[in-house]
Amino acid sequence: MVRSPKHALPERDRSHSRGIPGARQEQAMAHTTRPSLVARTLSLAAALGVLACHSLTATPSLAATLPCTAAAAQAVAQPGMTIGPINDLNPALPAVPTGALLVPAADSTPSYCLVTGSVITNPNTGKTANFGVALPLTWNNKFLFSGCGGYCGVVF
């Protein structure tokens, strides 16, 4: 049976979702304008890692002479960043009572400087986020961020 144009079924308007005009666009916008906590956490961790590596190697002489101490890390920290102990560090890592700890080499892992602290995430409220970053003692000017394993979405 051939239907005449008068009786043809109407085309579905793809811009509607469940009969609400523009809902599909709003749903798409919500995903692009409201990043998830995981994305924000990963971005913050990557930014802190890059910032720390860049700050500690800003000049070749600084990179060669900077000791693994809280005072040295604080001296190159950006405004709003405090180097110091944090209470909820990953239990698999050693405690860092001063904010910087020289971790000796073990098995195939070379020694490194473990730096912990906090950074102000909202200047209006004073809210902070804790961070921990393991910095090599001699940096080869390369940075690799390879995911977060079982700690995705966790800010420690």
Coordinates of C-alpha atoms in Angstrom, one line a residue:
M1 CA 0.0 0.0 0.0
V2 CA 1.4 3.4 -1.0
R3 CA 0.6 6.3 1.2
S4 CA 0.0 9.7 -0.2
P5 CA 2.0 12.6 1.2
K6 CA -1.0 13.6 3.1
H7 CA -0.9 10.3 5.1
A8 CA 2.9 9.9 5.3
L9 CA 4.4 9.5 8.7
P10 CA 6.1 12.7 9.9
E11 CA 10.0 12.7 9.9
R12 CA 11.3 12.5 13.5
D13 CA 13.0 15.7 14.5
R14 CA 16.4 14.5 15.6
S15 CA 17.0 17.6 17.7
H16 CA 14.3 16.5 20.2
S17 CA 14.9 14.0 22.9
R18 CA 11.8 12.4 24.4
G19 CA 9.7 15.2 23.0
I20 CA 11.7 18.0 24.7
P21 CA 12.8 20.5 22.0
G22 CA 16.6 21.1 22.1
A23 CA 17.2 18.5 24.8
R24 CA 19.8 16.6 22.8
Q25 CA 21.8 19.8 22.3
E26 CA 21.6 20.6 26.0
Q27 CA 22.7 17.1 26.9
A28 CA 25.7 17.4 24.6
M29 CA 26.5 20.8 26.0
A30 CA 26.4 19.4 29.6
H31 CA 29.0 16.9 28.8
T32 CA 31.4 19.5 27.3
T33 CA 30.9 22.3 29.7
R34 CA 30.9 20.4 33.0
P35 CA 34.0 18.3 33.2
S36 CA 33.8 15.3 35.5
L37 CA 35.8 15.1 38.8
V38 CA 38.0 12.5 37.3
A39 CA 38.9 14.8 34.3
R40 CA 39.6 17.7 36.7
T41 CA 41.7 15.5 39.0
L42 CA 43.7 14.1 36.1
S43 CA 44.2 17.6 34.7
L44 CA 45.4 18.9 38.1
A45 CA 47.8 16.0 38.6
A46 CA 49.3 16.4 35.1
A47 CA 49.6 20.1 35.5
L48 CA 51.3 19.8 38.9
G49 CA 53.7 17.2 37.5
V50 CA 54.6 19.4 34.6
L51 CA 54.8 22.5 36.9
A52 CA 57.0 20.7 39.4
C53 CA 59.3 19.4 36.7
H54 CA 59.5 22.7 35.0
S55 CA 60.0 24.7 38.2
L56 CA 62.8 22.4 39.4
T57 CA 64.6 22.6 36.1
A58 CA 63.9 26.2 35.2
T59 CA 67.7 26.8 34.8
P60 CA 70.4 24.2 34.3
S61 CA 72.3 25.4 37.3
L62 CA 69.2 25.2 39.5
A63 CA 68.4 21.7 38.3
A64 CA 71.9 20.5 39.1
T65 CA 72.1 22.0 42.6
L66 CA 68.5 21.9 44.0
P67 CA 68.4 19.6 47.1
C68 CA 65.5 17.4 47.9
T69 CA 64.1 19.5 50.8
A70 CA 60.8 21.2 51.5
A71 CA 62.5 24.6 51.6
A72 CA 64.0 24.1 48.1
A73 CA 60.7 22.9 46.7
Q74 CA 58.8 25.8 48.4
A75 CA 61.4 28.3 46.9
V76 CA 60.3 27.3 43.3
A77 CA 56.6 26.7 44.1
Q78 CA 54.0 28.8 42.3
P79 CA 51.8 31.2 44.3
G80 CA 49.0 29.4 46.1
M81 CA 51.1 26.2 46.5
T82 CA 52.3 25.1 49.9
I83 CA 54.9 22.3 50.3
G84 CA 54.3 20.3 53.4
P85 CA 52.9 17.1 54.9
I86 CA 49.4 15.9 53.9
N87 CA 47.3 13.5 56.0
D88 CA 45.7 11.4 53.4
L89 CA 48.7 10.3 51.2
N90 CA 48.5 7.1 49.3
P91 CA 49.3 4.4 51.9
A92 CA 51.6 2.6 49.4
L93 CA 54.0 5.6 49.5
P94 CA 56.3 6.5 52.4
A95 CA 55.2 9.2 54.9
V96 CA 56.6 12.6 54.1
P97 CA 56.7 14.5 57.4
T98 CA 58.3 17.7 56.0
G99 CA 56.8 17.8 52.5
A100 CA 59.9 16.5 50.8
L101 CA 61.6 13.1 51.2
L102 CA 64.6 11.6 49.4
V103 CA 63.4 8.0 48.7
P104 CA 66.5 5.7 48.2
A105 CA 66.8 3.4 45.2
A106 CA 65.2 0.0 45.6
D107 CA 65.4 -2.9 43.2
S108 CA 65.1 -1.4 39.7
T109 CA 63.6 1.9 40.9
P110 CA 66.1 4.8 41.1
S111 CA 66.1 7.2 44.0
Y112 CA 63.7 10.1 43.7
C113 CA 62.4 13.1 45.6
L114 CA 58.8 12.7 46.8
V115 CA 57.2 16.1 47.3
T116 CA 53.8 16.6 48.9
G117 CA 51.7 19.7 49.6
S118 CA 48.5 21.5 48.7
V119 CA 47.5 24.0 46.1
I120 CA 44.6 26.6 46.4
T121 CA 41.9 25.5 43.9
N122 CA 39.5 28.4 44.6
P123 CA 40.9 31.7 45.9
N124 CA 37.4 32.9 46.8
T125 CA 36.7 30.0 49.3
G126 CA 40.3 29.1 50.1
K127 CA 39.6 25.4 49.2
T128 CA 42.7 23.4 48.5
A129 CA 43.7 20.1 46.8
N130 CA 46.5 17.9 48.1
F131 CA 49.1 16.5 45.8
G132 CA 52.1 14.2 45.8
V133 CA 54.7 14.1 43.0
A134 CA 57.7 11.9 42.6
L135 CA 60.5 13.9 41.0
P136 CA 63.7 12.3 39.6
L137 CA 66.9 13.6 41.1
T138 CA 68.3 14.2 37.6
W139 CA 65.6 15.0 35.0
N140 CA 66.1 14.3 31.3
N141 CA 63.6 17.0 30.2
K142 CA 60.9 14.5 29.4
F143 CA 57.5 14.0 31.1
L144 CA 55.2 11.0 30.9
F145 CA 51.8 10.8 32.4
S146 CA 50.6 7.2 32.1
G147 CA 47.3 7.1 33.9
C148 CA 46.3 6.6 37.5
G149 CA 45.8 2.9 38.0
G150 CA 43.3 2.2 40.9
Y151 CA 43.4 5.8 42.0
C152 CA 41.4 7.4 39.1
G153 CA 39.2 10.1 40.5
V154 CA 41.0 10.2 43.9
V155 CA 42.7 13.3 45.1
F156 CA 44.9 12.4 48.0

